[in-house]
């Protein structure tokens, strides 16, 4: 079995501030190392569970965060932008499952560290009326390839969100958020143990024919992006086929998940 580890940074062990995830800030160097260690724990767990291959997708900012020289040498790294699947760089139907490491809750979530969706310009992403964050969107991309989301790591609010989309997903909670910039963080020694055990269990369940099914939604897909400011919706609504559906909102209906992801990404890129 092959596993893809899709990783982000805001849900990494100890991260509570944007500065921790900002490549221009001195604190970033500490937390990119921590991100590498969280990912290594997941790689270790995957191999302990019996997988043959692990690929990693570095999904934060420009996809250049993980320290390749400190990564478990059994894993391969998909990094850099602008890859077709962005945070899911490398995904295809050959994978047996995806781990989401260092993920965060969607924009607007209470008691969730650095909760956002794609950028801080976005109030909401909705698909067919349902609010969706980065976990849900990326799990849908995996699902389009018939690949299930097997585990997540992040704070407890991310875990709650992931369980709403994938009821039997395994969750490694590395911090308990009590605010946007605050929470009780567990030590790396503890979180790496949790991530490793969770990853190993998720792979074992998958190999035994248990565990989550690929996440799917019924087509067609009405994608709505709600921005923080009306001028962002003005420029985003220049996308052919889209419609201005509110002061802050633009909507477009597309036939499949790749088009839904591309539409959401393009609308966000058009907003200035
Ligand atoms: Zn990120």
PDB file of C-alpha atoms and ligand atoms in Angstrom:
ATOM      1  CA  UNK A   1       0.000   0.000   0.000  1.00  0.00           C
ATOM      2  CA  UNK A   2       1.042   3.581  -0.755  1.00  0.00           C
ATOM      3  CA  UNK A   3       0.197   6.446   1.597  1.00  0.00           C
ATOM      4  CA  UNK A   4       0.166  10.161   0.813  1.00  0.00           C
ATOM      5  CA  UNK A   5       0.920  12.427   3.778  1.00  0.00           C
ATOM      6  CA  UNK A   6      -0.629  15.820   3.003  1.00  0.00           C
ATOM      7  CA  UNK A   7       0.754  18.295   5.474  1.00  0.00           C
ATOM      8  CA  UNK A   8       0.093  21.866   6.493  1.00  0.00           C
ATOM      9  CA  UNK A   9       1.693  23.962   9.218  1.00  0.00           C
ATOM     10  CA  UNK A  10      -0.946  25.679  11.378  1.00  0.00           C
ATOM     11  CA  UNK A  11      -1.881  22.396  13.081  1.00  0.00           C
ATOM     12  CA  UNK A  12       1.685  21.331  13.846  1.00  0.00           C
ATOM     13  CA  UNK A  13       2.814  20.650  17.435  1.00  0.00           C
ATOM     14  CA  UNK A  14       3.258  23.912  19.361  1.00  0.00           C
ATOM     15  CA  UNK A  15       2.113  26.294  16.596  1.00  0.00           C
ATOM     16  CA  UNK A  16      -0.202  29.005  17.978  1.00  0.00           C
ATOM     17  CA  UNK A  17       0.739  32.168  15.999  1.00  0.00           C
ATOM     18  CA  UNK A  18       1.051  33.219  12.364  1.00  0.00           C
ATOM     19  CA  UNK A  19       4.684  34.121  13.065  1.00  0.00           C
ATOM     20  CA  UNK A  20       5.381  30.431  13.647  1.00  0.00           C
ATOM     21  CA  UNK A  21       4.289  29.696  10.064  1.00  0.00           C
ATOM     22  CA  UNK A  22       5.720  32.784   8.350  1.00  0.00           C
ATOM     23  CA  UNK A  23       8.961  32.089   6.404  1.00  0.00           C
ATOM     24  CA  UNK A  24      10.073  35.705   6.932  1.00  0.00           C
ATOM     25  CA  UNK A  25       9.873  35.444  10.735  1.00  0.00           C
ATOM     26  CA  UNK A  26      12.778  34.005  12.812  1.00  0.00           C
ATOM     27  CA  UNK A  27      10.383  31.739  14.783  1.00  0.00           C
ATOM     28  CA  UNK A  28       9.515  29.902  11.536  1.00  0.00           C
ATOM     29  CA  UNK A  29      12.777  27.930  11.580  1.00  0.00           C
ATOM     30  CA  UNK A  30      11.829  26.278  14.864  1.00  0.00           C
ATOM     31  CA  UNK A  31       8.422  25.232  13.631  1.00  0.00           C
ATOM     32  CA  UNK A  32       9.445  23.979  10.186  1.00  0.00           C
ATOM     33  CA  UNK A  33      11.716  21.600  12.100  1.00  0.00           C
ATOM     34  CA  UNK A  34       8.759  20.650  14.286  1.00  0.00           C
ATOM     35  CA  UNK A  35       6.667  20.118  11.144  1.00  0.00           C
ATOM     36  CA  UNK A  36       9.348  17.776   9.803  1.00  0.00           C
ATOM     37  CA  UNK A  37       9.288  15.829  13.081  1.00  0.00           C
ATOM     38  CA  UNK A  38       5.474  15.547  13.136  1.00  0.00           C
ATOM     39  CA  UNK A  39       5.609  14.230   9.562  1.00  0.00           C
ATOM     40  CA  UNK A  40       8.413  11.793  10.437  1.00  0.00           C
ATOM     41  CA  UNK A  41       6.234  10.362  13.214  1.00  0.00           C
ATOM     42  CA  UNK A  42       3.485   9.732  10.651  1.00  0.00           C
ATOM     43  CA  UNK A  43       5.969   8.131   8.237  1.00  0.00           C
ATOM     44  CA  UNK A  44       7.190   5.876  11.043  1.00  0.00           C
ATOM     45  CA  UNK A  45       3.636   4.870  11.919  1.00  0.00           C
ATOM     46  CA  UNK A  46       2.763   4.156   8.292  1.00  0.00           C
ATOM     47  CA  UNK A  47       5.711   1.800   7.848  1.00  0.00           C
ATOM     48  CA  UNK A  48       5.043   0.179  11.247  1.00  0.00           C
ATOM     49  CA  UNK A  49       1.515  -0.491   9.970  1.00  0.00           C
ATOM     50  CA  UNK A  50       2.927  -2.249   6.910  1.00  0.00           C
ATOM     51  CA  UNK A  51       2.848   0.193   3.970  1.00  0.00           C
ATOM     52  CA  UNK A  52       5.365  -0.153   1.146  1.00  0.00           C
ATOM     53  CA  UNK A  53       5.606   3.462   0.036  1.00  0.00           C
ATOM     54  CA  UNK A  54       5.053   6.908   1.556  1.00  0.00           C
ATOM     55  CA  UNK A  55       4.902  10.159  -0.366  1.00  0.00           C
ATOM     56  CA  UNK A  56       4.585  13.551   1.297  1.00  0.00           C
ATOM     57  CA  UNK A  57       2.912  16.698  -0.046  1.00  0.00           C
ATOM     58  CA  UNK A  58       4.260  19.890   1.532  1.00  0.00           C
ATOM     59  CA  UNK A  59       1.119  22.044   1.480  1.00  0.00           C
ATOM     60  CA  UNK A  60       1.848  25.212   3.448  1.00  0.00           C
ATOM     61  CA  UNK A  61       2.610  28.541   1.747  1.00  0.00           C
ATOM     62  CA  UNK A  62       4.966  27.841  -1.178  1.00  0.00           C
ATOM     63  CA  UNK A  63       5.308  24.127  -0.349  1.00  0.00           C
ATOM     64  CA  UNK A  64       8.913  24.563   0.765  1.00  0.00           C
ATOM     65  CA  UNK A  65       8.712  24.023   4.514  1.00  0.00           C
ATOM     66  CA  UNK A  66       9.869  20.502   5.322  1.00  0.00           C
ATOM     67  CA  UNK A  67      13.582  19.950   5.879  1.00  0.00           C
ATOM     68  CA  UNK A  68      14.298  17.206   3.354  1.00  0.00           C
ATOM     69  CA  UNK A  69      17.672  16.492   4.950  1.00  0.00           C
ATOM     70  CA  UNK A  70      15.894  15.581   8.203  1.00  0.00           C
ATOM     71  CA  UNK A  71      13.010  13.611   6.680  1.00  0.00           C
ATOM     72  CA  UNK A  72      12.742   9.860   7.125  1.00  0.00           C
ATOM     73  CA  UNK A  73      14.749   8.540   4.165  1.00  0.00           C
ATOM     74  CA  UNK A  74      12.052   5.992   3.257  1.00  0.00           C
ATOM     75  CA  UNK A  75       9.648   8.787   2.220  1.00  0.00           C
ATOM     76  CA  UNK A  76       9.560  10.865  -0.972  1.00  0.00           C
ATOM     77  CA  UNK A  77       8.717  14.556  -0.937  1.00  0.00           C
ATOM     78  CA  UNK A  78       6.397  16.406  -3.331  1.00  0.00           C
ATOM     79  CA  UNK A  79       7.167  20.065  -2.782  1.00  0.00           C
ATOM     80  CA  UNK A  80       6.919  23.500  -4.376  1.00  0.00           C
ATOM     81  CA  UNK A  81       4.194  25.413  -6.191  1.00  0.00           C
ATOM     82  CA  UNK A  82       2.252  25.657  -8.437  1.00  0.00           C
ATOM     83  CA  UNK A  83       1.417  21.981  -8.620  1.00  0.00           C
ATOM     84  CA  UNK A  84      -1.931  20.920 -10.116  1.00  0.00           C
ATOM     85  CA  UNK A  85      -3.333  19.611  -6.833  1.00  0.00           C
ATOM     86  CA  UNK A  86      -1.659  22.143  -4.550  1.00  0.00           C
ATOM     87  CA  UNK A  87      -1.839  20.764  -0.981  1.00  0.00           C
ATOM     88  CA  UNK A  88      -2.486  17.301  -2.464  1.00  0.00           C
ATOM     89  CA  UNK A  89       0.574  17.410  -4.724  1.00  0.00           C
ATOM     90  CA  UNK A  90       1.187  13.873  -6.031  1.00  0.00           C
ATOM     91  CA  UNK A  91      -2.310  12.418  -5.447  1.00  0.00           C
ATOM     92  CA  UNK A  92      -3.541   9.733  -7.832  1.00  0.00           C
ATOM     93  CA  UNK A  93      -5.645   6.580  -7.627  1.00  0.00           C
ATOM     94  CA  UNK A  94      -2.657   4.377  -6.737  1.00  0.00           C
ATOM     95  CA  UNK A  95      -2.715   5.513  -3.079  1.00  0.00           C
ATOM     96  CA  UNK A  96      -4.420   3.420  -0.405  1.00  0.00           C
ATOM     97  CA  UNK A  97      -5.070   6.428   1.829  1.00  0.00           C
ATOM     98  CA  UNK A  98      -4.152   9.957   2.840  1.00  0.00           C
ATOM     99  CA  UNK A  99      -2.935  11.253   6.219  1.00  0.00           C
ATOM    100  CA  UNK A 100      -3.553  14.936   6.923  1.00  0.00           C
ATOM    101  CA  UNK A 101      -0.797  16.191   9.248  1.00  0.00           C
ATOM    102  CA  UNK A 102      -0.699  19.682  10.790  1.00  0.00           C
ATOM    103  CA  UNK A 103      -4.155  20.626   9.512  1.00  0.00           C
ATOM    104  CA  UNK A 104      -6.392  23.347  10.986  1.00  0.00           C
ATOM    105  CA  UNK A 105     -10.122  24.055  11.282  1.00  0.00           C
ATOM    106  CA  UNK A 106     -12.058  26.048   8.662  1.00  0.00           C
ATOM    107  CA  UNK A 107     -12.504  29.837   8.743  1.00  0.00           C
ATOM    108  CA  UNK A 108     -14.838  31.074  11.472  1.00  0.00           C
ATOM    109  CA  UNK A 109     -14.459  28.102  13.835  1.00  0.00           C
ATOM    110  CA  UNK A 110     -14.452  28.989  17.565  1.00  0.00           C
ATOM    111  CA  UNK A 111     -11.599  27.744  19.774  1.00  0.00           C
ATOM    112  CA  UNK A 112      -9.463  26.709  16.827  1.00  0.00           C
ATOM    113  CA  UNK A 113      -5.845  27.783  16.390  1.00  0.00           C
ATOM    114  CA  UNK A 114      -5.317  29.899  13.233  1.00  0.00           C
ATOM    115  CA  UNK A 115      -8.630  28.664  11.779  1.00  0.00           C
ATOM    116  CA  UNK A 116      -8.892  29.789   8.151  1.00  0.00           C
ATOM    117  CA  UNK A 117      -9.818  28.548   4.706  1.00  0.00           C
ATOM    118  CA  UNK A 118      -7.130  28.880   2.018  1.00  0.00           C
ATOM    119  CA  UNK A 119      -6.359  32.536   2.895  1.00  0.00           C
ATOM    120  CA  UNK A 120      -7.438  35.137   5.414  1.00  0.00           C
ATOM    121  CA  UNK A 121      -9.502  36.814   2.617  1.00  0.00           C
ATOM    122  CA  UNK A 122     -12.080  34.023   2.736  1.00  0.00           C
ATOM    123  CA  UNK A 123     -15.089  33.975   5.075  1.00  0.00           C
ATOM    124  CA  UNK A 124     -16.440  30.703   3.701  1.00  0.00           C
ATOM    125  CA  UNK A 125     -16.120  28.066   1.022  1.00  0.00           C
ATOM    126  CA  UNK A 126     -19.347  26.180   0.397  1.00  0.00           C
ATOM    127  CA  UNK A 127     -20.052  23.225  -1.830  1.00  0.00           C
ATOM    128  CA  UNK A 128     -23.751  22.512  -2.483  1.00  0.00           C
ATOM    129  CA  UNK A 129     -24.558  24.777   0.454  1.00  0.00           C
ATOM    130  CA  UNK A 130     -22.279  22.972   2.910  1.00  0.00           C
ATOM    131  CA  UNK A 131     -19.414  24.893   4.515  1.00  0.00           C
ATOM    132  CA  UNK A 132     -16.109  23.242   3.782  1.00  0.00           C
ATOM    133  CA  UNK A 133     -12.518  23.911   4.844  1.00  0.00           C
ATOM    134  CA  UNK A 134      -9.156  22.750   3.615  1.00  0.00           C
ATOM    135  CA  UNK A 135      -9.565  19.302   5.185  1.00  0.00           C
ATOM    136  CA  UNK A 136     -12.939  18.725   3.493  1.00  0.00           C
ATOM    137  CA  UNK A 137     -11.847  20.030   0.103  1.00  0.00           C
ATOM    138  CA  UNK A 138      -8.649  17.996   0.076  1.00  0.00           C
ATOM    139  CA  UNK A 139     -10.455  14.878   1.330  1.00  0.00           C
ATOM    140  CA  UNK A 140     -12.917  15.343  -1.576  1.00  0.00           C
ATOM    141  CA  UNK A 141      -9.987  15.512  -4.019  1.00  0.00           C
ATOM    142  CA  UNK A 142      -8.668  12.240  -2.563  1.00  0.00           C
ATOM    143  CA  UNK A 143     -12.204  10.818  -2.746  1.00  0.00           C
ATOM    144  CA  UNK A 144     -12.451  11.717  -6.432  1.00  0.00           C
ATOM    145  CA  UNK A 145      -9.483   9.358  -6.919  1.00  0.00           C
ATOM    146  CA  UNK A 146     -11.281   6.775  -4.703  1.00  0.00           C
ATOM    147  CA  UNK A 147      -8.688   7.289  -1.972  1.00  0.00           C
ATOM    148  CA  UNK A 148      -9.921   7.564   1.661  1.00  0.00           C
ATOM    149  CA  UNK A 149      -8.767  10.081   4.293  1.00  0.00           C
ATOM    150  CA  UNK A 150      -7.396   7.813   7.037  1.00  0.00           C
ATOM    151  CA  UNK A 151      -6.100  10.169   9.738  1.00  0.00           C
ATOM    152  CA  UNK A 152      -5.620  13.802  10.759  1.00  0.00           C
ATOM    153  CA  UNK A 153      -3.420  15.633  13.232  1.00  0.00           C
ATOM    154  CA  UNK A 154      -4.081  19.122  14.565  1.00  0.00           C
ATOM    155  CA  UNK A 155      -6.107  20.689  17.369  1.00  0.00           C
ATOM    156  CA  UNK A 156      -9.349  19.285  18.804  1.00  0.00           C
ATOM    157  CA  UNK A 157     -11.523  21.576  16.663  1.00  0.00           C
ATOM    158  CA  UNK A 158      -9.900  20.268  13.487  1.00  0.00           C
ATOM    159  CA  UNK A 159     -10.572  16.740  14.756  1.00  0.00           C
ATOM    160  CA  UNK A 160     -14.262  17.574  15.321  1.00  0.00           C
ATOM    161  CA  UNK A 161     -14.505  19.036  11.817  1.00  0.00           C
ATOM    162  CA  UNK A 162     -12.778  16.046  10.206  1.00  0.00           C
ATOM    163  CA  UNK A 163     -15.129  13.635  12.019  1.00  0.00           C
ATOM    164  CA  UNK A 164     -18.149  15.520  10.577  1.00  0.00           C
ATOM    165  CA  UNK A 165     -16.931  14.732   7.049  1.00  0.00           C
ATOM    166  CA  UNK A 166     -15.356  11.320   7.711  1.00  0.00           C
ATOM    167  CA  UNK A 167     -17.042   9.795  10.802  1.00  0.00           C
ATOM    168  CA  UNK A 168     -14.508   7.035  11.418  1.00  0.00           C
ATOM    169  CA  UNK A 169     -11.274   8.939  10.687  1.00  0.00           C
ATOM    170  CA  UNK A 170      -8.476   8.510  13.251  1.00  0.00           C
ATOM    171  CA  UNK A 171      -7.409  11.766  14.944  1.00  0.00           C
ATOM    172  CA  UNK A 172      -4.155  12.662  16.707  1.00  0.00           C
ATOM    173  CA  UNK A 173      -4.879  15.768  18.802  1.00  0.00           C
ATOM    174  CA  UNK A 174      -1.562  17.591  19.353  1.00  0.00           C
ATOM    175  CA  UNK A 175      -3.014  20.671  21.114  1.00  0.00           C
ATOM    176  CA  UNK A 176      -6.263  21.764  22.756  1.00  0.00           C
ATOM    177  CA  UNK A 177      -7.165  25.186  21.413  1.00  0.00           C
ATOM    178  CA  UNK A 178      -8.956  27.644  23.685  1.00  0.00           C
ATOM    179  CA  UNK A 179      -8.652  30.580  21.291  1.00  0.00           C
ATOM    180  CA  UNK A 180      -7.468  31.625  17.843  1.00  0.00           C
ATOM    181  CA  UNK A 181      -3.916  32.210  19.128  1.00  0.00           C
ATOM    182  CA  UNK A 182      -3.948  30.052  22.262  1.00  0.00           C
ATOM    183  CA  UNK A 183      -4.203  26.522  23.538  1.00  0.00           C
ATOM    184  CA  UNK A 184      -2.722  23.810  25.689  1.00  0.00           C
ATOM    185  CA  UNK A 185       0.102  22.285  23.645  1.00  0.00           C
ATOM    186  CA  UNK A 186       1.411  18.806  24.334  1.00  0.00           C
ATOM    187  CA  UNK A 187       5.159  18.189  24.180  1.00  0.00           C
ATOM    188  CA  UNK A 188       6.683  16.871  20.942  1.00  0.00           C
ATOM    189  CA  UNK A 189       7.602  13.630  22.738  1.00  0.00           C
ATOM    190  CA  UNK A 190       3.902  13.076  23.489  1.00  0.00           C
ATOM    191  CA  UNK A 191       2.497  14.261  20.147  1.00  0.00           C
ATOM    192  CA  UNK A 192       4.916  12.173  18.109  1.00  0.00           C
ATOM    193  CA  UNK A 193       3.864   9.096  20.051  1.00  0.00           C
ATOM    194  CA  UNK A 194       0.206   9.953  19.347  1.00  0.00           C
ATOM    195  CA  UNK A 195       0.795  10.599  15.645  1.00  0.00           C
ATOM    196  CA  UNK A 196       2.806   7.406  15.235  1.00  0.00           C
ATOM    197  CA  UNK A 197       0.201   5.243  17.006  1.00  0.00           C
ATOM    198  CA  UNK A 198      -2.648   6.872  15.118  1.00  0.00           C
ATOM    199  CA  UNK A 199      -0.918   6.387  11.743  1.00  0.00           C
ATOM    200  CA  UNK A 200      -0.105   2.763  12.486  1.00  0.00           C
ATOM    201  CA  UNK A 201      -3.676   2.034  13.610  1.00  0.00           C
ATOM    202  CA  UNK A 202      -5.145   3.771  10.543  1.00  0.00           C
ATOM    203  CA  UNK A 203      -3.032   1.646   8.198  1.00  0.00           C
ATOM    204  CA  UNK A 204      -3.841  -1.561  10.075  1.00  0.00           C
ATOM    205  CA  UNK A 205      -7.594  -0.804   9.878  1.00  0.00           C
ATOM    206  CA  UNK A 206      -7.316  -0.124   6.166  1.00  0.00           C
ATOM    207  CA  UNK A 207      -5.430  -3.372   5.589  1.00  0.00           C
ATOM    208  CA  UNK A 208      -8.109  -5.283   7.502  1.00  0.00           C
ATOM    209  CA  UNK A 209     -10.809  -3.778   5.284  1.00  0.00           C
ATOM    210  CA  UNK A 210     -12.080  -1.471   8.047  1.00  0.00           C
ATOM    211  CA  UNK A 211     -11.657   2.269   8.281  1.00  0.00           C
ATOM    212  CA  UNK A 212     -13.038   5.215   6.320  1.00  0.00           C
ATOM    213  CA  UNK A 213     -14.516   5.144   2.843  1.00  0.00           C
ATOM    214  CA  UNK A 214     -13.446   7.772   0.265  1.00  0.00           C
ATOM    215  CA  UNK A 215     -15.286  11.081   0.821  1.00  0.00           C
ATOM    216  CA  UNK A 216     -17.785  11.815  -1.984  1.00  0.00           C
ATOM    217  CA  UNK A 217     -20.509  14.376  -2.676  1.00  0.00           C
ATOM    218  CA  UNK A 218     -23.175  14.224  -5.373  1.00  0.00           C
ATOM    219  CA  UNK A 219     -22.567  16.106  -8.641  1.00  0.00           C
ATOM    220  CA  UNK A 220     -23.051  18.758  -9.901  1.00  0.00           C
ATOM    221  CA  UNK A 221     -21.107  20.992  -7.534  1.00  0.00           C
ATOM    222  CA  UNK A 222     -22.250  24.483  -6.702  1.00  0.00           C
ATOM    223  CA  UNK A 223     -19.123  26.201  -5.398  1.00  0.00           C
ATOM    224  CA  UNK A 224     -19.643  29.398  -3.420  1.00  0.00           C
ATOM    225  CA  UNK A 225     -16.778  31.561  -2.193  1.00  0.00           C
ATOM    226  CA  UNK A 226     -17.655  34.234   0.355  1.00  0.00           C
ATOM    227  CA  UNK A 227     -14.925  36.861   0.718  1.00  0.00           C
ATOM    228  CA  UNK A 228     -14.266  39.224   3.609  1.00  0.00           C
ATOM    229  CA  UNK A 229     -14.791  42.319   1.389  1.00  0.00           C
ATOM    230  CA  UNK A 230     -17.116  43.128  -1.546  1.00  0.00           C
ATOM    231  CA  UNK A 231     -14.283  44.339  -3.806  1.00  0.00           C
ATOM    232  CA  UNK A 232     -12.790  40.838  -3.688  1.00  0.00           C
ATOM    233  CA  UNK A 233     -16.069  39.358  -4.956  1.00  0.00           C
ATOM    234  CA  UNK A 234     -16.134  42.029  -7.694  1.00  0.00           C
ATOM    235  CA  UNK A 235     -12.845  40.918  -9.218  1.00  0.00           C
ATOM    236  CA  UNK A 236     -13.432  37.196  -8.572  1.00  0.00           C
ATOM    237  CA  UNK A 237     -16.769  37.314 -10.434  1.00  0.00           C
ATOM    238  CA  UNK A 238     -14.866  37.989 -13.681  1.00  0.00           C
ATOM    239  CA  UNK A 239     -14.345  34.226 -13.916  1.00  0.00           C
ATOM    240  CA  UNK A 240     -16.354  32.959 -16.904  1.00  0.00           C
ATOM    241  CA  UNK A 241     -19.444  31.074 -15.763  1.00  0.00           C
ATOM    242  CA  UNK A 242     -19.438  32.529 -12.259  1.00  0.00           C
ATOM    243  CA  UNK A 243     -22.211  34.651 -10.796  1.00  0.00           C
ATOM    244  CA  UNK A 244     -22.192  37.353  -8.129  1.00  0.00           C
ATOM    245  CA  UNK A 245     -24.641  35.952  -5.611  1.00  0.00           C
ATOM    246  CA  UNK A 246     -24.144  38.445  -2.786  1.00  0.00           C
ATOM    247  CA  UNK A 247     -22.180  41.453  -1.684  1.00  0.00           C
ATOM    248  CA  UNK A 248     -19.270  39.231  -0.717  1.00  0.00           C
ATOM    249  CA  UNK A 249     -20.165  36.053  -2.628  1.00  0.00           C
ATOM    250  CA  UNK A 250     -19.477  34.477  -5.997  1.00  0.00           C
ATOM    251  CA  UNK A 251     -20.987  31.150  -7.116  1.00  0.00           C
ATOM    252  CA  UNK A 252     -20.197  28.787  -9.964  1.00  0.00           C
ATOM    253  CA  UNK A 253     -21.605  25.345 -10.784  1.00  0.00           C
ATOM    254  CA  UNK A 254     -19.265  22.703 -12.203  1.00  0.00           C
ATOM    255  CA  UNK A 255     -19.568  18.979 -13.076  1.00  0.00           C
ATOM    256  CA  UNK A 256     -16.760  17.342 -11.085  1.00  0.00           C
ATOM    257  CA  UNK A 257     -14.413  17.709  -8.102  1.00  0.00           C
ATOM    258  CA  UNK A 258     -11.308  18.708 -10.089  1.00  0.00           C
ATOM    259  CA  UNK A 259     -13.340  21.552 -11.608  1.00  0.00           C
ATOM    260  CA  UNK A 260     -14.737  22.484  -8.185  1.00  0.00           C
ATOM    261  CA  UNK A 261     -11.263  22.731  -6.719  1.00  0.00           C
ATOM    262  CA  UNK A 262      -9.954  24.663  -9.715  1.00  0.00           C
ATOM    263  CA  UNK A 263     -12.925  27.055  -9.515  1.00  0.00           C
ATOM    264  CA  UNK A 264     -12.446  27.711  -5.796  1.00  0.00           C
ATOM    265  CA  UNK A 265      -8.715  28.221  -6.273  1.00  0.00           C
ATOM    266  CA  UNK A 266      -9.186  30.509  -9.288  1.00  0.00           C
ATOM    267  CA  UNK A 267     -11.857  32.631  -7.568  1.00  0.00           C
ATOM    268  CA  UNK A 268      -9.492  33.120  -4.626  1.00  0.00           C
ATOM    269  CA  UNK A 269      -6.598  34.000  -6.934  1.00  0.00           C
ATOM    270  CA  UNK A 270      -8.720  36.546  -8.806  1.00  0.00           C
ATOM    271  CA  UNK A 271      -9.734  38.355  -5.626  1.00  0.00           C
ATOM    272  CA  UNK A 272      -7.438  41.289  -4.982  1.00  0.00           C
TER     273      UNK A 272
HETATM  274 ZN1  LIG B   1      -0.976  26.463   5.987  1.00  0.00          ZN
END
